[in-house]
Amino acid sequence: MSDDDPLDLGPPPAALGTAEWRVEGREKVTGAAQYVADRSMPGMLWAAYRRSDAAHARIVSIDVVAARAVPGVHAVLTGADLGGLRFGRRLLDQPILATGVVRFVGERIAAVAADTREIAERAAQLVDVEYEELPAVTSPADALADDAPILHPEAASYLYIGGERPLVPHPNVQGRRVVAHGADDLETRFAAARHVFEHAFRTPRQHQGYIEPHAALVWIGDDEVVHVITTNKAPFSLRSQMAAALELPPDRLDIDAGYIGGDFGGKGYSPDEYTCYVLARATRRPVKSVMSYVDELAAANPRHAATITLRTAVDEDGRFLAHEARAVFDGGAYAAAKPLPPLTLAGGSQTLAPYRIPSVRIEVLTVYTNATPAGHMRAPGEVQALFAGESHVDLIARDLGIDPIELRRRNLVAAGEAGATGDRPREPRGGEVLDRVRDETDWGRPRPAGRGRGMAIGLRHVGGGKIGLSVRFAADGSITVVTGIPDQGGGAHSVIQRILAATASVAPERIRIERRSTATAPFDPGVGGSRTTHLASQAAARAGLALRHALEEAAGRTLGEGHERIDLVDDWLVGEGGWNRVSLGGAAAALVGPAKAIEVEGQFEAGAHGPDEPGDYGYGAYAVEVEVDAETGTVRIVDAVLVADVGTIVNPVAHQGQLVGGFAYGIGGALLEELVLDESGRVTTLNLGEYKLPTAVDVPPLRTILLPTAVGPGAFGAKMAGELSNAAVAPAIANAIHDAVGVRLYEIPLTAERIHRALLADG
């Protein structure tokens, strides 16, 4: 059986429908789990940083004399000490410490290693920096102007991992991606269309909101192996990136992703590991760095701000004929946080992804500015694109006098058809989802004044990649799975345990998940891209089938005297030759014999589907009813329904948590969250009192309606849930506000102040 051969596993076992006990749950709730910030080592030093006060400036001089004189300080490094070392996930354009120029407020200029965190922070503030101010570019529009200063004149020298960097149309463009089909007919269709609609939307920077901040602990062993304990969710990828940046062989790097306290897209970017390495190299001591939340909000890797302009041609029946979109993302000072080859957000092209449109051209740009470098956040690019696209569709429906669900229904992709991005869903279930939304909400029922209902639909791909697991059955009957997958809260380890138990037909309690570092774990691509359940379940299923076969063969040799078939069924060995059954645990020692263990592997690889091949997607739609106070603009959600297209659910508790959590996440992005920058590019919302994450009182009850299908790419037909449920929240609420009080907001968050201003402007 090859790594990507389909498995015929039959119907999902009933056990998958029961609530799971999280594999790592006891350690987390008892406090036994050791996060990076909890770790310490003998002789460990703490890192702290002198950060830039300027958005764009030439460094004239750096004086570290006073910092080095502080008792307890062991090293103070600047960019001049590092020889211009840069890092990044794909494009290595960000200096470990600023060299020559600073490009955003909060950029690291000097790094200090000291006996305590307090000493390191005090010494860092004594580093004196003299600047020569340069013009700051604070918006993508300014950056793309003909006379804009070039923020990276040395860009041609930057290392790009994985080939040659794609060409860009302007030196201040980080990356560009164009999605087009039928584009030769685009202008002809627009010219002949009965209606043409054009709208522009804006979205802000937002922080991922994980509880645990970025952190790292690094030391160099006697064998010169660099050991890294990290909050990074993709340790093998980080190993490759550090090897490229530091010019080290990969086998000289051992990356250990311990417990990760939340991710939401933000923990693929790693600034601390590099500074800790150079300080550990200078001091020959372990060095730990933990970002404060002020640092997180000012200088981590927030969601990209975006401006998205849409133009759609529509016929007399409301059918979409042509669509053109331009999504411009503010990438900030560096592209280092972007892992995809074009250095853009693939989700930025999802403006009208659920719909069939004969002629489409979508351009996605990420642009350098003198702002905090932007990165990934739950459903990267899709949140911005879907807010624009589903608001745009609702405006079209209202202008044409067509029911918003009906307009969407007329244009949804059907079986065998391609959507606006050219992708073909294997099982397009948008129609079923919309029909259920209508049924669950009494959609046509009149509402009192100040009440409105809105909806939005989106779809999310199921990601692929390559993964491996190794499994060991020991003489005491225990089963150990060795994996490199971190569990950032999504439940990947429980997926492995439950699928392995189901396919091997053993008790889940036998199975222990052992997460190891890159030195000894099988390869894993890391958590993200809606791929983890798909890949982990398929690898676990292959390992489970291999283990069951190996145990049954061993039982035939030892218990069946070499000629009798023995089956492993629900943790019992059942024979054909007259004896009843033997427990797997009772027979374990005899099965493994002198070898002491039976070992198998589970390997799986799922490549990207071709342009004309179907891919796997999940659909999700919200209907939201709001009440708007016309005097103040205050919004209250009075009813919310999510209809989700789901595959076989492996972890029922975690699955529901992902859906409800995605709704809460979407509420924050829709109504509350914005990283505000002043005119110089400095973040002004530097604490969680000013940057308002949603709390329990902000999140209304949600009804979730699940539409299951067996057509999923994971084991037993599993799909994904983590990035399905947050992107459609904001447009659904914006559409409901418009329905309630007649004003349209083209920018999130949908605050009371913005609604009130719109009501006043509307007269």
CSV table of N, CA and C in Angstrom, one decimal, residues 66-161:
chain,number,residue,atom,x,y,z
A,66,ALA,N,26.8,51.6,28.4
A,66,ALA,CA,26.0,51.6,29.7
A,66,ALA,C,25.3,50.3,29.9
A,67,ALA,N,24.8,49.7,28.9
A,67,ALA,CA,24.1,48.4,29.0
A,67,ALA,C,25.0,47.3,29.4
A,68,ARG,N,26.2,47.3,28.8
A,68,ARG,CA,27.1,46.2,29.2
A,68,ARG,C,27.7,46.4,30.6
A,69,ALA,N,27.6,47.6,31.1
A,69,ALA,CA,28.2,47.8,32.5
A,69,ALA,C,27.2,47.4,33.6
A,70,VAL,N,26.0,47.0,33.3
A,70,VAL,CA,25.0,46.7,34.3
A,70,VAL,C,25.4,45.3,34.9
A,71,PRO,N,25.5,45.2,36.2
A,71,PRO,CA,25.9,43.9,36.8
A,71,PRO,C,24.8,42.8,36.5
A,72,GLY,N,25.3,41.7,36.1
A,72,GLY,CA,24.4,40.6,35.7
A,72,GLY,C,24.2,40.5,34.2
A,73,VAL,N,24.7,41.4,33.4
A,73,VAL,CA,24.6,41.4,32.0
A,73,VAL,C,25.8,40.6,31.4
A,74,HIS,N,25.5,39.6,30.5
A,74,HIS,CA,26.6,38.8,30.0
A,74,HIS,C,26.9,39.1,28.5
A,75,ALA,N,25.9,39.7,27.8
A,75,ALA,CA,26.2,40.0,26.4
A,75,ALA,C,25.2,41.1,25.9
A,76,VAL,N,25.7,42.0,25.1
A,76,VAL,CA,24.8,42.9,24.4
A,76,VAL,C,25.2,42.9,22.9
A,77,LEU,N,24.3,42.5,22.1
A,77,LEU,CA,24.6,42.4,20.6
A,77,LEU,C,23.8,43.4,19.8
A,78,THR,N,24.4,43.8,18.7
A,78,THR,CA,23.7,44.6,17.7
A,78,THR,C,23.8,44.0,16.4
A,79,GLY,N,23.1,44.6,15.4
A,79,GLY,CA,23.1,44.0,14.1
A,79,GLY,C,24.6,44.0,13.5
A,80,ALA,N,25.4,44.9,13.9
A,80,ALA,CA,26.8,44.9,13.4
A,80,ALA,C,27.5,43.7,13.9
A,81,ASP,N,27.1,43.1,15.0
A,81,ASP,CA,27.8,41.9,15.5
A,81,ASP,C,27.4,40.6,14.7
A,82,LEU,N,26.3,40.7,14.0
A,82,LEU,CA,25.8,39.5,13.4
A,82,LEU,C,26.1,39.3,11.9
A,83,GLY,N,26.7,40.3,11.3
A,83,GLY,CA,27.1,40.2,9.9
A,83,GLY,C,25.9,40.2,9.0
A,84,GLY,N,24.8,40.9,9.3
A,84,GLY,CA,23.6,41.0,8.5
A,84,GLY,C,22.7,39.8,8.4
A,85,LEU,N,22.7,38.9,9.4
A,85,LEU,CA,21.9,37.7,9.4
A,85,LEU,C,20.4,38.1,9.3
A,86,ARG,N,19.7,37.5,8.4
A,86,ARG,CA,18.2,37.7,8.3
A,86,ARG,C,17.5,36.4,8.4
A,87,PHE,N,16.2,36.5,8.7
A,87,PHE,CA,15.4,35.3,8.8
A,87,PHE,C,14.0,35.5,8.1
A,88,GLY,N,13.3,34.4,7.9
A,88,GLY,CA,12.0,34.4,7.3
A,88,GLY,C,11.5,33.0,7.0
A,89,ARG,N,10.2,32.8,6.9
A,89,ARG,CA,9.6,31.5,6.6
A,89,ARG,C,9.8,31.1,5.1
A,90,ARG,N,9.9,32.1,4.2
A,90,ARG,CA,10.1,31.8,2.8
A,90,ARG,C,11.1,32.8,2.3
A,91,LEU,N,10.9,34.1,2.5
A,91,LEU,CA,11.9,35.1,2.1
A,91,LEU,C,12.6,35.6,3.3
A,92,LEU,N,13.9,35.5,3.3
A,92,LEU,CA,14.7,35.9,4.5
A,92,LEU,C,15.0,37.4,4.4
A,93,ASP,N,14.0,38.2,4.7
A,93,ASP,CA,14.2,39.7,4.5
A,93,ASP,C,14.2,40.4,5.8
A,94,GLN,N,14.0,39.8,7.0
A,94,GLN,CA,14.0,40.5,8.3
A,94,GLN,C,15.3,40.3,9.0
A,95,PRO,N,16.0,41.3,9.4
A,95,PRO,CA,17.2,41.2,10.2
A,95,PRO,C,16.9,40.6,11.5
A,96,ILE,N,17.8,39.8,12.0
A,96,ILE,CA,17.6,39.3,13.4
A,96,ILE,C,17.7,40.5,14.3
A,97,LEU,N,18.6,41.4,14.1
A,97,LEU,CA,18.7,42.7,14.7
A,97,LEU,C,18.9,43.7,13.6
A,98,ALA,N,18.3,44.9,13.7
A,98,ALA,CA,18.3,45.9,12.7
A,98,ALA,C,19.7,46.2,12.3
A,99,THR,N,20.0,46.3,11.0
A,99,THR,CA,21.3,46.6,10.5
A,99,THR,C,21.2,47.8,9.6
A,100,GLY,N,21.7,49.0,10.0
A,100,GLY,CA,21.7,50.2,9.2
A,100,GLY,C,20.5,51.0,9.2
A,101,VAL,N,19.3,50.3,9.1
A,101,VAL,CA,18.0,50.9,9.0
A,101,VAL,C,17.0,50.2,9.8
A,102,VAL,N,16.1,51.0,10.4
A,102,VAL,CA,14.9,50.4,11.1
A,102,VAL,C,13.7,50.7,10.2
A,103,ARG,N,12.8,49.8,10.2
A,103,ARG,CA,11.7,49.9,9.3
A,103,ARG,C,10.3,49.9,9.9
A,104,PHE,N,10.2,49.7,11.2
A,104,PHE,CA,8.9,49.8,11.9
A,104,PHE,C,9.2,50.1,13.4
A,105,VAL,N,8.2,50.7,14.0
A,105,VAL,CA,8.3,51.0,15.5
A,105,VAL,C,8.2,49.7,16.2
A,106,GLY,N,9.2,49.3,17.0
A,106,GLY,CA,9.2,48.1,17.7
A,106,GLY,C,10.2,47.1,17.2
A,107,GLU,N,10.9,47.4,16.1
A,107,GLU,CA,11.9,46.5,15.5
A,107,GLU,C,13.1,46.4,16.5
A,108,ARG,N,13.6,45.2,16.6
A,108,ARG,CA,14.7,44.9,17.5
A,108,ARG,C,16.0,45.5,17.0
A,109,ILE,N,16.7,46.3,17.8
A,109,ILE,CA,17.9,46.9,17.4
A,109,ILE,C,19.1,46.3,18.2
A,110,ALA,N,18.9,46.0,19.5
A,110,ALA,CA,20.0,45.3,20.3
A,110,ALA,C,19.3,44.3,21.2
A,111,ALA,N,20.1,43.2,21.4
A,111,ALA,CA,19.6,42.1,22.3
A,111,ALA,C,20.6,42.0,23.5
A,112,VAL,N,20.0,41.8,24.6
A,112,VAL,CA,20.8,41.7,25.9
A,112,VAL,C,20.5,40.3,26.5
A,113,ALA,N,21.5,39.7,27.0
A,113,ALA,CA,21.4,38.5,27.8
A,113,ALA,C,21.9,38.7,29.2
A,114,ALA,N,21.0,38.5,30.2
A,114,ALA,CA,21.4,38.8,31.6
A,114,ALA,C,20.9,37.7,32.5
A,115,ASP,N,21.3,37.8,33.8
A,115,ASP,CA,20.9,36.7,34.8
A,115,ASP,C,19.4,36.7,35.0
A,116,THR,N,18.8,37.8,35.0
A,116,THR,CA,17.3,37.8,35.2
A,116,THR,C,16.6,38.6,34.1
A,117,ARG,N,15.3,38.4,34.0
A,117,ARG,CA,14.6,39.2,33.0
A,117,ARG,C,14.6,40.7,33.3
A,118,GLU,N,14.5,41.0,34.6
A,118,GLU,CA,14.5,42.4,35.0
A,118,GLU,C,15.8,43.1,34.7
A,119,ILE,N,16.9,42.4,34.9
A,119,ILE,CA,18.2,43.0,34.6
A,119,ILE,C,18.3,43.2,33.1
A,120,ALA,N,17.9,42.2,32.3
A,120,ALA,CA,18.0,42.3,30.9
A,120,ALA,C,17.2,43.5,30.4
A,121,GLU,N,16.0,43.6,30.9
A,121,GLU,CA,15.1,44.7,30.4
A,121,GLU,C,15.7,46.1,30.8
A,122,ARG,N,16.2,46.2,32.0
A,122,ARG,CA,16.8,47.5,32.4
A,122,ARG,C,18.0,47.8,31.6
A,123,ALA,N,18.8,46.9,31.3
A,123,ALA,CA,20.0,47.1,30.5
A,123,ALA,C,19.6,47.5,29.0
A,124,ALA,N,18.6,46.8,28.5
A,124,ALA,CA,18.2,47.1,27.1
A,124,ALA,C,17.7,48.5,27.0
A,125,GLN,N,17.1,49.1,28.0
A,125,GLN,CA,16.7,50.5,27.9
A,125,GLN,C,17.8,51.5,28.0
A,126,LEU,N,19.0,51.0,28.4
A,126,LEU,CA,20.2,51.9,28.5
A,126,LEU,C,20.9,51.9,27.1
A,127,VAL,N,20.5,51.1,26.2
A,127,VAL,CA,21.2,51.2,24.9
A,127,VAL,C,20.7,52.5,24.2
A,128,ASP,N,21.7,53.3,23.8
A,128,ASP,CA,21.4,54.6,23.3
A,128,ASP,C,21.5,54.5,21.8
A,129,VAL,N,20.4,54.9,21.1
A,129,VAL,CA,20.4,54.8,19.6
A,129,VAL,C,20.2,56.2,19.0
A,130,GLU,N,21.0,56.6,18.1
A,130,GLU,CA,20.8,57.9,17.4
A,130,GLU,C,20.3,57.6,16.0
A,131,TYR,N,19.2,58.3,15.6
A,131,TYR,CA,18.6,58.0,14.3
A,131,TYR,C,18.7,59.2,13.4
A,132,GLU,N,18.7,59.0,12.1
A,132,GLU,CA,18.4,60.0,11.1
A,132,GLU,C,17.1,59.6,10.5
A,133,GLU,N,16.0,60.4,10.7
A,133,GLU,CA,14.7,60.0,10.3
A,133,GLU,C,14.6,60.0,8.8
A,134,LEU,N,13.9,59.0,8.3
A,134,LEU,CA,13.6,58.9,6.9
A,134,LEU,C,12.1,58.9,6.7
A,135,PRO,N,11.6,59.3,5.4
A,135,PRO,CA,10.2,59.3,5.2
A,135,PRO,C,9.5,58.0,5.5
A,136,ALA,N,8.5,58.0,6.3
A,136,ALA,CA,7.7,56.8,6.7
A,136,ALA,C,6.6,56.5,5.7
A,137,VAL,N,6.5,55.3,5.2
A,137,VAL,CA,5.5,54.9,4.3
A,137,VAL,C,4.4,54.2,5.1
A,138,THR,N,3.3,54.8,5.3
A,138,THR,CA,2.3,54.2,6.3
A,138,THR,C,1.1,53.5,5.6
A,139,SER,N,1.0,53.5,4.3
A,139,SER,CA,-0.1,52.8,3.7
A,139,SER,C,0.4,52.2,2.4
A,140,PRO,N,-0.3,51.1,1.9
A,140,PRO,CA,0.1,50.5,0.7
A,140,PRO,C,-0.1,51.4,-0.5
A,141,ALA,N,-1.1,52.3,-0.5
A,141,ALA,CA,-1.2,53.3,-1.5
A,141,ALA,C,0.0,54.2,-1.7
A,142,ASP,N,0.5,54.7,-0.5
A,142,ASP,CA,1.7,55.5,-0.5
A,142,ASP,C,2.9,54.7,-1.1
A,143,ALA,N,3.0,53.4,-0.6
A,143,ALA,CA,4.1,52.6,-1.0
A,143,ALA,C,4.1,52.3,-2.5
A,144,LEU,N,3.0,52.3,-3.2
A,144,LEU,CA,2.9,52.0,-4.6
A,144,LEU,C,2.9,53.2,-5.5
A,145,ALA,N,3.0,54.4,-4.9
A,145,ALA,CA,3.1,55.6,-5.6
A,145,ALA,C,4.4,55.6,-6.4
A,146,ASP,N,4.4,56.3,-7.5
A,146,ASP,CA,5.6,56.4,-8.4
A,146,ASP,C,6.8,57.0,-7.6
A,147,ASP,N,6.6,57.9,-6.7
A,147,ASP,CA,7.7,58.6,-6.0
A,147,ASP,C,7.9,58.0,-4.6
A,148,ALA,N,7.4,56.9,-4.4
A,148,ALA,CA,7.6,56.3,-3.0
A,148,ALA,C,9.0,55.9,-2.8
A,149,PRO,N,9.5,56.1,-1.5
A,149,PRO,CA,10.8,55.6,-1.2
A,149,PRO,C,10.8,54.0,-1.3
A,150,ILE,N,11.9,53.5,-1.8
A,150,ILE,CA,12.0,52.0,-1.8
A,150,ILE,C,12.5,51.5,-0.5
A,151,LEU,N,11.6,50.7,0.2
A,151,LEU,CA,11.9,50.3,1.5
A,151,LEU,C,13.0,49.2,1.6
A,152,HIS,N,13.2,48.4,0.6
A,152,HIS,CA,14.2,47.4,0.6
A,152,HIS,C,15.0,47.5,-0.7
A,153,PRO,N,15.9,48.5,-0.8
A,153,PRO,CA,16.7,48.6,-2.0
A,153,PRO,C,17.6,47.4,-2.3
A,154,GLU,N,17.9,46.6,-1.2
A,154,GLU,CA,18.8,45.5,-1.3
A,154,GLU,C,18.1,44.2,-1.5
A,155,ALA,N,16.8,44.2,-1.9
A,155,ALA,CA,16.0,43.0,-1.9
A,155,ALA,C,16.5,41.9,-2.8
A,156,ALA,N,17.3,42.3,-3.8
A,156,ALA,CA,17.8,41.2,-4.7
A,156,ALA,C,18.8,40.3,-4.0
A,157,SER,N,19.3,40.7,-2.9
A,157,SER,CA,20.3,39.9,-2.2
A,157,SER,C,19.6,39.0,-1.2
A,158,TYR,N,18.3,39.1,-0.9
A,158,TYR,CA,17.7,38.3,0.1
A,158,TYR,C,17.5,36.8,-0.4
A,159,LEU,N,17.8,35.9,0.6
A,159,LEU,CA,17.7,34.5,0.3
A,159,LEU,C,16.2,34.2,0.3
A,160,TYR,N,15.8,33.3,-0.7
A,160,TYR,CA,14.4,32.9,-0.9
A,160,TYR,C,14.5,31.3,-0.8
A,161,ILE,N,13.8,30.7,0.1
A,161,ILE,CA,13.8,29.3,0.3
A,161,ILE,C,12.9,28.6,-0.8
